[in-house]
JSON list of C-alpha atoms in Angstrom, two decimals:
[
{"chain": "L", "resi": 1, "resn": "MET", "atom": "CA", "xyz": [83.63, -251.41, -51.37]},
{"chain": "L", "resi": 2, "resn": "SER", "atom": "CA", "xyz": [81.90, -248.11, -48.61]},
{"chain": "L", "resi": 3, "resn": "THR", "atom": "CA", "xyz": [78.39, -249.01, -48.22]},
{"chain": "L", "resi": 4, "resn": "PRO", "atom": "CA", "xyz": [75.96, -246.13, -48.56]},
{"chain": "L", "resi": 5, "resn": "ILE", "atom": "CA", "xyz": [74.90, -243.59, -46.06]},
{"chain": "L", "resi": 6, "resn": "PRO", "atom": "CA", "xyz": [71.52, -243.55, -46.09]},
{"chain": "L", "resi": 7, "resn": "ALA", "atom": "CA", "xyz": [69.49, -240.52, -46.87]},
{"chain": "L", "resi": 8, "resn": "VAL", "atom": "CA", "xyz": [68.18, -240.15, -42.78]},
{"chain": "L", "resi": 9, "resn": "ASP", "atom": "CA", "xyz": [71.41, -239.62, -41.93]},
{"chain": "L", "resi": 10, "resn": "VAL", "atom": "CA", "xyz": [72.15, -237.16, -44.58]},
{"chain": "L", "resi": 11, "resn": "ALA", "atom": "CA", "xyz": [69.33, -235.25, -42.90]},
{"chain": "L", "resi": 12, "resn": "ASP", "atom": "CA", "xyz": [70.44, -235.62, -39.53]},
{"chain": "L", "resi": 13, "resn": "ALA", "atom": "CA", "xyz": [73.96, -234.38, -39.82]},
{"chain": "L", "resi": 14, "resn": "VAL", "atom": "CA", "xyz": [71.95, -231.28, -41.52]},
{"chain": "L", "resi": 15, "resn": "PHE", "atom": "CA", "xyz": [69.65, -230.65, -38.58]},
{"chain": "L", "resi": 16, "resn": "ALA", "atom": "CA", "xyz": [72.70, -230.69, -36.29]},
{"chain": "L", "resi": 17, "resn": "GLU", "atom": "CA", "xyz": [74.95, -228.06, -38.55]},
{"chain": "L", "resi": 18, "resn": "ILE", "atom": "CA", "xyz": [71.43, -226.00, -38.22]},
{"chain": "L", "resi": 19, "resn": "ARG", "atom": "CA", "xyz": [71.52, -226.64, -34.43]},
{"chain": "L", "resi": 20, "resn": "ASN", "atom": "CA", "xyz": [75.11, -225.53, -34.49]},
{"chain": "L", "resi": 21, "resn": "SER", "atom": "CA", "xyz": [75.40, -223.05, -36.22]},
{"chain": "L", "resi": 22, "resn": "GLY", "atom": "CA", "xyz": [74.31, -220.31, -33.65]},
{"chain": "L", "resi": 23, "resn": "SER", "atom": "CA", "xyz": [75.84, -218.94, -31.25]},
{"chain": "L", "resi": 24, "resn": "ASP", "atom": "CA", "xyz": [74.80, -216.84, -28.08]},
{"chain": "L", "resi": 25, "resn": "THR", "atom": "CA", "xyz": [74.39, -213.90, -30.09]},
{"chain": "L", "resi": 26, "resn": "THR", "atom": "CA", "xyz": [72.86, -215.40, -33.15]},
{"chain": "L", "resi": 27, "resn": "ALA", "atom": "CA", "xyz": [69.62, -217.96, -33.97]},
{"chain": "L", "resi": 28, "resn": "PRO", "atom": "CA", "xyz": [70.54, -220.81, -35.51]},
{"chain": "L", "resi": 29, "resn": "GLU", "atom": "CA", "xyz": [70.51, -221.01, -39.85]},
{"chain": "L", "resi": 30, "resn": "LEU", "atom": "CA", "xyz": [68.60, -222.19, -42.19]},
{"chain": "L", "resi": 31, "resn": "THR", "atom": "CA", "xyz": [70.30, -221.85, -45.33]},
{"chain": "L", "resi": 32, "resn": "ASP", "atom": "CA", "xyz": [69.71, -222.68, -49.02]},
{"chain": "L", "resi": 33, "resn": "ARG", "atom": "CA", "xyz": [71.97, -224.69, -48.92]},
{"chain": "L", "resi": 34, "resn": "HIS", "atom": "CA", "xyz": [70.62, -226.75, -45.62]},
{"chain": "L", "resi": 35, "resn": "LEU", "atom": "CA", "xyz": [67.80, -227.17, -47.80]},
{"chain": "L", "resi": 36, "resn": "GLU", "atom": "CA", "xyz": [68.73, -228.48, -51.35]},
{"chain": "L", "resi": 37, "resn": "ILE", "atom": "CA", "xyz": [70.05, -230.88, -49.74]},
{"chain": "L", "resi": 38, "resn": "LEU", "atom": "CA", "xyz": [67.12, -231.31, -47.33]},
{"chain": "L", "resi": 39, "resn": "LEU", "atom": "CA", "xyz": [65.18, -231.12, -51.11]},
{"chain": "L", "resi": 40, "resn": "PHE", "atom": "CA", "xyz": [67.31, -234.02, -51.87]},
{"chain": "L", "resi": 41, "resn": "VAL", "atom": "CA", "xyz": [65.63, -236.41, -48.67]},
{"chain": "L", "resi": 42, "resn": "PHE", "atom": "CA", "xyz": [62.50, -235.19, -48.41]},
{"chain": "L", "resi": 43, "resn": "ASP", "atom": "CA", "xyz": [60.08, -234.25, -51.72]},
{"chain": "L", "resi": 44, "resn": "GLU", "atom": "CA", "xyz": [59.22, -230.91, -52.60]},
{"chain": "L", "resi": 45, "resn": "LYS", "atom": "CA", "xyz": [55.70, -230.39, -51.41]},
{"chain": "L", "resi": 46, "resn": "HIS", "atom": "CA", "xyz": [56.57, -232.35, -48.05]},
{"chain": "L", "resi": 47, "resn": "LEU", "atom": "CA", "xyz": [59.39, -229.92, -46.88]},
{"chain": "L", "resi": 48, "resn": "SER", "atom": "CA", "xyz": [56.97, -227.26, -48.25]},
{"chain": "L", "resi": 49, "resn": "ASN", "atom": "CA", "xyz": [54.39, -228.43, -46.06]},
{"chain": "L", "resi": 50, "resn": "ALA", "atom": "CA", "xyz": [57.53, -228.92, -42.76]},
{"chain": "L", "resi": 51, "resn": "LEU", "atom": "CA", "xyz": [58.34, -225.11, -43.46]},
{"chain": "L", "resi": 52, "resn": "VAL", "atom": "CA", "xyz": [55.05, -223.70, -43.23]},
{"chain": "L", "resi": 53, "resn": "LEU", "atom": "CA", "xyz": [53.61, -225.23, -39.85]},
{"chain": "L", "resi": 54, "resn": "VAL", "atom": "CA", "xyz": [56.93, -223.77, -38.82]},
{"chain": "L", "resi": 55, "resn": "GLN", "atom": "CA", "xyz": [57.00, -220.80, -40.52]},
{"chain": "L", "resi": 56, "resn": "THR", "atom": "CA", "xyz": [53.27, -220.66, -38.15]},
{"chain": "L", "resi": 57, "resn": "GLN", "atom": "CA", "xyz": [54.86, -220.97, -34.91]},
{"chain": "L", "resi": 58, "resn": "LYS", "atom": "CA", "xyz": [52.07, -224.66, -34.94]},
{"chain": "L", "resi": 59, "resn": "VAL", "atom": "CA", "xyz": [54.79, -226.31, -33.28]},
{"chain": "L", "resi": 60, "resn": "LYS", "atom": "CA", "xyz": [54.95, -227.05, -29.28]},
{"chain": "L", "resi": 61, "resn": "ARG", "atom": "CA", "xyz": [57.11, -228.58, -27.53]},
{"chain": "L", "resi": 62, "resn": "LEU", "atom": "CA", "xyz": [55.85, -229.77, -24.30]},
{"chain": "L", "resi": 63, "resn": "VAL", "atom": "CA", "xyz": [57.66, -230.91, -21.21]},
{"chain": "L", "resi": 64, "resn": "ALA", "atom": "CA", "xyz": [56.46, -233.25, -17.82]},
{"chain": "L", "resi": 65, "resn": "GLU", "atom": "CA", "xyz": [57.47, -230.16, -14.60]},
{"chain": "L", "resi": 66, "resn": "THR", "atom": "CA", "xyz": [59.14, -232.69, -12.72]},
{"chain": "L", "resi": 67, "resn": "SER", "atom": "CA", "xyz": [59.82, -235.34, -15.03]},
{"chain": "L", "resi": 68, "resn": "LEU", "atom": "CA", "xyz": [61.04, -233.50, -18.35]},
{"chain": "L", "resi": 69, "resn": "ARG", "atom": "CA", "xyz": [59.74, -235.49, -20.44]},
{"chain": "L", "resi": 70, "resn": "THR", "atom": "CA", "xyz": [59.13, -234.23, -23.56]},
{"chain": "L", "resi": 71, "resn": "CYS", "atom": "CA", "xyz": [57.10, -234.70, -26.46]},
{"chain": "L", "resi": 72, "resn": "PHE", "atom": "CA", "xyz": [55.80, -232.14, -29.41]},
{"chain": "L", "resi": 73, "resn": "GLN", "atom": "CA", "xyz": [52.66, -230.63, -30.27]},
{"chain": "L", "resi": 74, "resn": "VAL", "atom": "CA", "xyz": [51.94, -229.95, -34.16]},
{"chain": "L", "resi": 75, "resn": "GLN", "atom": "CA", "xyz": [48.71, -227.92, -34.32]},
{"chain": "L", "resi": 76, "resn": "GLY", "atom": "CA", "xyz": [47.15, -229.20, -38.02]},
{"chain": "L", "resi": 77, "resn": "ARG", "atom": "CA", "xyz": [44.88, -227.66, -40.60]},
{"chain": "L", "resi": 78, "resn": "THR", "atom": "CA", "xyz": [42.31, -226.55, -37.49]},
{"chain": "L", "resi": 79, "resn": "VAL", "atom": "CA", "xyz": [43.19, -225.01, -33.84]},
{"chain": "L", "resi": 80, "resn": "LYS", "atom": "CA", "xyz": [41.13, -227.97, -32.68]},
{"chain": "L", "resi": 81, "resn": "GLU", "atom": "CA", "xyz": [43.64, -230.53, -34.59]},
{"chain": "L", "resi": 82, "resn": "ASN", "atom": "CA", "xyz": [46.66, -231.30, -32.98]},
{"chain": "L", "resi": 83, "resn": "TYR", "atom": "CA", "xyz": [49.67, -234.36, -33.52]},
{"chain": "L", "resi": 84, "resn": "LEU", "atom": "CA", "xyz": [50.86, -235.37, -30.83]},
{"chain": "L", "resi": 85, "resn": "CYS", "atom": "CA", "xyz": [55.18, -235.70, -32.27]},
{"chain": "L", "resi": 86, "resn": "TYR", "atom": "CA", "xyz": [58.09, -237.65, -31.28]},
{"chain": "L", "resi": 87, "resn": "PRO", "atom": "CA", "xyz": [60.08, -236.83, -34.15]},
{"chain": "L", "resi": 88, "resn": "ASN", "atom": "CA", "xyz": [62.35, -239.90, -34.72]},
{"chain": "L", "resi": 89, "resn": "THR", "atom": "CA", "xyz": [60.21, -242.37, -34.21]},
{"chain": "L", "resi": 90, "resn": "TYR", "atom": "CA", "xyz": [56.16, -241.92, -34.17]},
{"chain": "L", "resi": 91, "resn": "CYS", "atom": "CA", "xyz": [53.51, -238.99, -34.91]},
{"chain": "L", "resi": 92, "resn": "SER", "atom": "CA", "xyz": [49.41, -239.89, -33.90]},
{"chain": "L", "resi": 93, "resn": "CYS", "atom": "CA", "xyz": [48.32, -238.42, -37.62]},
{"chain": "L", "resi": 94, "resn": "ARG", "atom": "CA", "xyz": [47.14, -240.57, -40.29]},
{"chain": "L", "resi": 95, "resn": "ALA", "atom": "CA", "xyz": [50.04, -239.93, -42.80]},
{"chain": "L", "resi": 96, "resn": "PHE", "atom": "CA", "xyz": [52.83, -240.60, -41.03]},
{"chain": "L", "resi": 97, "resn": "GLN", "atom": "CA", "xyz": [50.83, -245.01, -40.20]},
{"chain": "L", "resi": 98, "resn": "TRP", "atom": "CA", "xyz": [50.45, -244.75, -43.82]},
{"chain": "L", "resi": 99, "resn": "ASP", "atom": "CA", "xyz": [52.87, -242.87, -45.38]},
{"chain": "L", "resi": 100, "resn": "VAL", "atom": "CA", "xyz": [55.67, -243.63, -43.58]},
{"chain": "L", "resi": 101, "resn": "ILE", "atom": "CA", "xyz": [54.89, -246.76, -41.34]},
{"chain": "L", "resi": 102, "resn": "SER", "atom": "CA", "xyz": [52.50, -248.55, -43.88]},
{"chain": "L", "resi": 103, "resn": "ARG", "atom": "CA", "xyz": [53.90, -247.77, -47.52]},
{"chain": "L", "resi": 104, "resn": "GLY", "atom": "CA", "xyz": [57.10, -246.96, -46.82]},
{"chain": "L", "resi": 105, "resn": "GLU", "atom": "CA", "xyz": [57.10, -244.01, -49.17]},
{"chain": "L", "resi": 106, "resn": "HIS", "atom": "CA", "xyz": [58.54, -240.76, -46.75]},
{"chain": "L", "resi": 107, "resn": "VAL", "atom": "CA", "xyz": [61.45, -241.45, -44.13]},
{"chain": "L", "resi": 108, "resn": "ALA", "atom": "CA", "xyz": [59.02, -238.90, -42.00]},
{"chain": "L", "resi": 109, "resn": "CYS", "atom": "CA", "xyz": [55.62, -236.70, -41.65]},
{"chain": "L", "resi": 110, "resn": "LYS", "atom": "CA", "xyz": [55.51, -233.05, -42.33]},
{"chain": "L", "resi": 111, "resn": "HIS", "atom": "CA", "xyz": [54.95, -232.97, -38.57]},
{"chain": "L", "resi": 112, "resn": "GLN", "atom": "CA", "xyz": [58.42, -234.76, -37.67]},
{"chain": "L", "resi": 113, "resn": "LEU", "atom": "CA", "xyz": [60.16, -232.70, -40.29]},
{"chain": "L", "resi": 114, "resn": "ALA", "atom": "CA", "xyz": [58.66, -229.45, -39.26]},
{"chain": "L", "resi": 115, "resn": "VAL", "atom": "CA", "xyz": [59.65, -230.40, -35.52]},
{"chain": "L", "resi": 116, "resn": "LYS", "atom": "CA", "xyz": [62.92, -231.97, -36.87]},
{"chain": "L", "resi": 117, "resn": "ILE", "atom": "CA", "xyz": [63.37, -227.91, -38.46]},
{"chain": "L", "resi": 118, "resn": "ALA", "atom": "CA", "xyz": [61.92, -226.15, -35.56]},
{"chain": "L", "resi": 119, "resn": "ALA", "atom": "CA", "xyz": [64.15, -227.88, -32.73]},
{"chain": "L", "resi": 120, "resn": "ALA", "atom": "CA", "xyz": [66.65, -226.78, -35.06]},
{"chain": "L", "resi": 121, "resn": "THR", "atom": "CA", "xyz": [66.06, -223.41, -35.40]},
{"chain": "L", "resi": 122, "resn": "ASN", "atom": "CA", "xyz": [64.76, -223.25, -32.22]},
{"chain": "L", "resi": 123, "resn": "ALA", "atom": "CA", "xyz": [61.31, -221.57, -33.71]},
{"chain": "L", "resi": 124, "resn": "PHE", "atom": "CA", "xyz": [58.98, -224.14, -31.48]},
{"chain": "L", "resi": 125, "resn": "ALA", "atom": "CA", "xyz": [56.58, -222.82, -28.73]},
{"chain": "L", "resi": 126, "resn": "SER", "atom": "CA", "xyz": [57.77, -224.77, -24.87]},
{"chain": "L", "resi": 127, "resn": "SER", "atom": "CA", "xyz": [54.87, -224.82, -22.59]},
{"chain": "L", "resi": 128, "resn": "THR", "atom": "CA", "xyz": [55.91, -227.02, -19.37]},
{"chain": "L", "resi": 129, "resn": "ILE", "atom": "CA", "xyz": [52.32, -229.70, -17.96]},
{"chain": "L", "resi": 130, "resn": "SER", "atom": "CA", "xyz": [52.03, -231.31, -15.02]},
{"chain": "L", "resi": 131, "resn": "ASP", "atom": "CA", "xyz": [53.12, -235.06, -15.33]},
{"chain": "L", "resi": 132, "resn": "LEU", "atom": "CA", "xyz": [49.86, -236.21, -14.87]},
{"chain": "L", "resi": 133, "resn": "LEU", "atom": "CA", "xyz": [48.66, -234.06, -17.81]},
{"chain": "L", "resi": 134, "resn": "MET", "atom": "CA", "xyz": [52.02, -235.62, -19.75]},
{"chain": "L", "resi": 135, "resn": "ALA", "atom": "CA", "xyz": [50.16, -238.67, -19.46]},
{"chain": "L", "resi": 136, "resn": "GLN", "atom": "CA", "xyz": [46.69, -238.19, -19.73]},
{"chain": "L", "resi": 137, "resn": "LEU", "atom": "CA", "xyz": [48.07, -236.44, -22.69]},
{"chain": "L", "resi": 138, "resn": "LEU", "atom": "CA", "xyz": [49.73, -239.72, -24.07]},
{"chain": "L", "resi": 139, "resn": "GLU", "atom": "CA", "xyz": [46.82, -242.08, -23.42]},
{"chain": "L", "resi": 140, "resn": "ALA", "atom": "CA", "xyz": [44.26, -240.20, -24.85]},
{"chain": "L", "resi": 141, "resn": "TYR", "atom": "CA", "xyz": [47.02, -239.77, -28.05]},
{"chain": "L", "resi": 142, "resn": "THR", "atom": "CA", "xyz": [47.54, -243.99, -28.16]},
{"chain": "L", "resi": 143, "resn": "ARG", "atom": "CA", "xyz": [43.68, -244.12, -27.43]},
{"chain": "L", "resi": 144, "resn": "ASN", "atom": "CA", "xyz": [41.98, -241.70, -29.65]},
{"chain": "L", "resi": 145, "resn": "GLY", "atom": "CA", "xyz": [44.85, -241.42, -32.65]},
{"chain": "L", "resi": 146, "resn": "GLY", "atom": "CA", "xyz": [45.36, -237.90, -31.32]},
{"chain": "L", "resi": 147, "resn": "GLY", "atom": "CA", "xyz": [43.34, -235.57, -34.23]},
{"chain": "L", "resi": 148, "resn": "ASN", "atom": "CA", "xyz": [40.77, -234.06, -32.39]},
{"chain": "L", "resi": 149, "resn": "LYS", "atom": "CA", "xyz": [42.22, -232.78, -28.97]}
]
């Protein structure tokens, strides 16, 4: 008897396929087939919201200049509303705490999903910041729960 493949593993394989679809001269491409498979894992509204975040360029990768540690920042509904996001493990938004951790209704929040899509398609801005600023951001998100930065 075979062991079922977790849906998140299916999604991760799709993101890897998207990343590998690019070349030196062409960007990675998110196809209709990819979207159909992702709809199997993430509901339509969730996926749609994540795609809007990517298309409106709300995903930014932060890279610490010395340590090269990275995290992502995803803008919320307002310019002052930003969420710290590690696509596989954490987001500072309330939906992550409630829908992913507490209720287990989703395998990721829309911000994590947006980061996964943006990373697979290279559709994110990137900023280099000092290691001190990275540490301060991480502390602030931990202390204040994200949201209004």
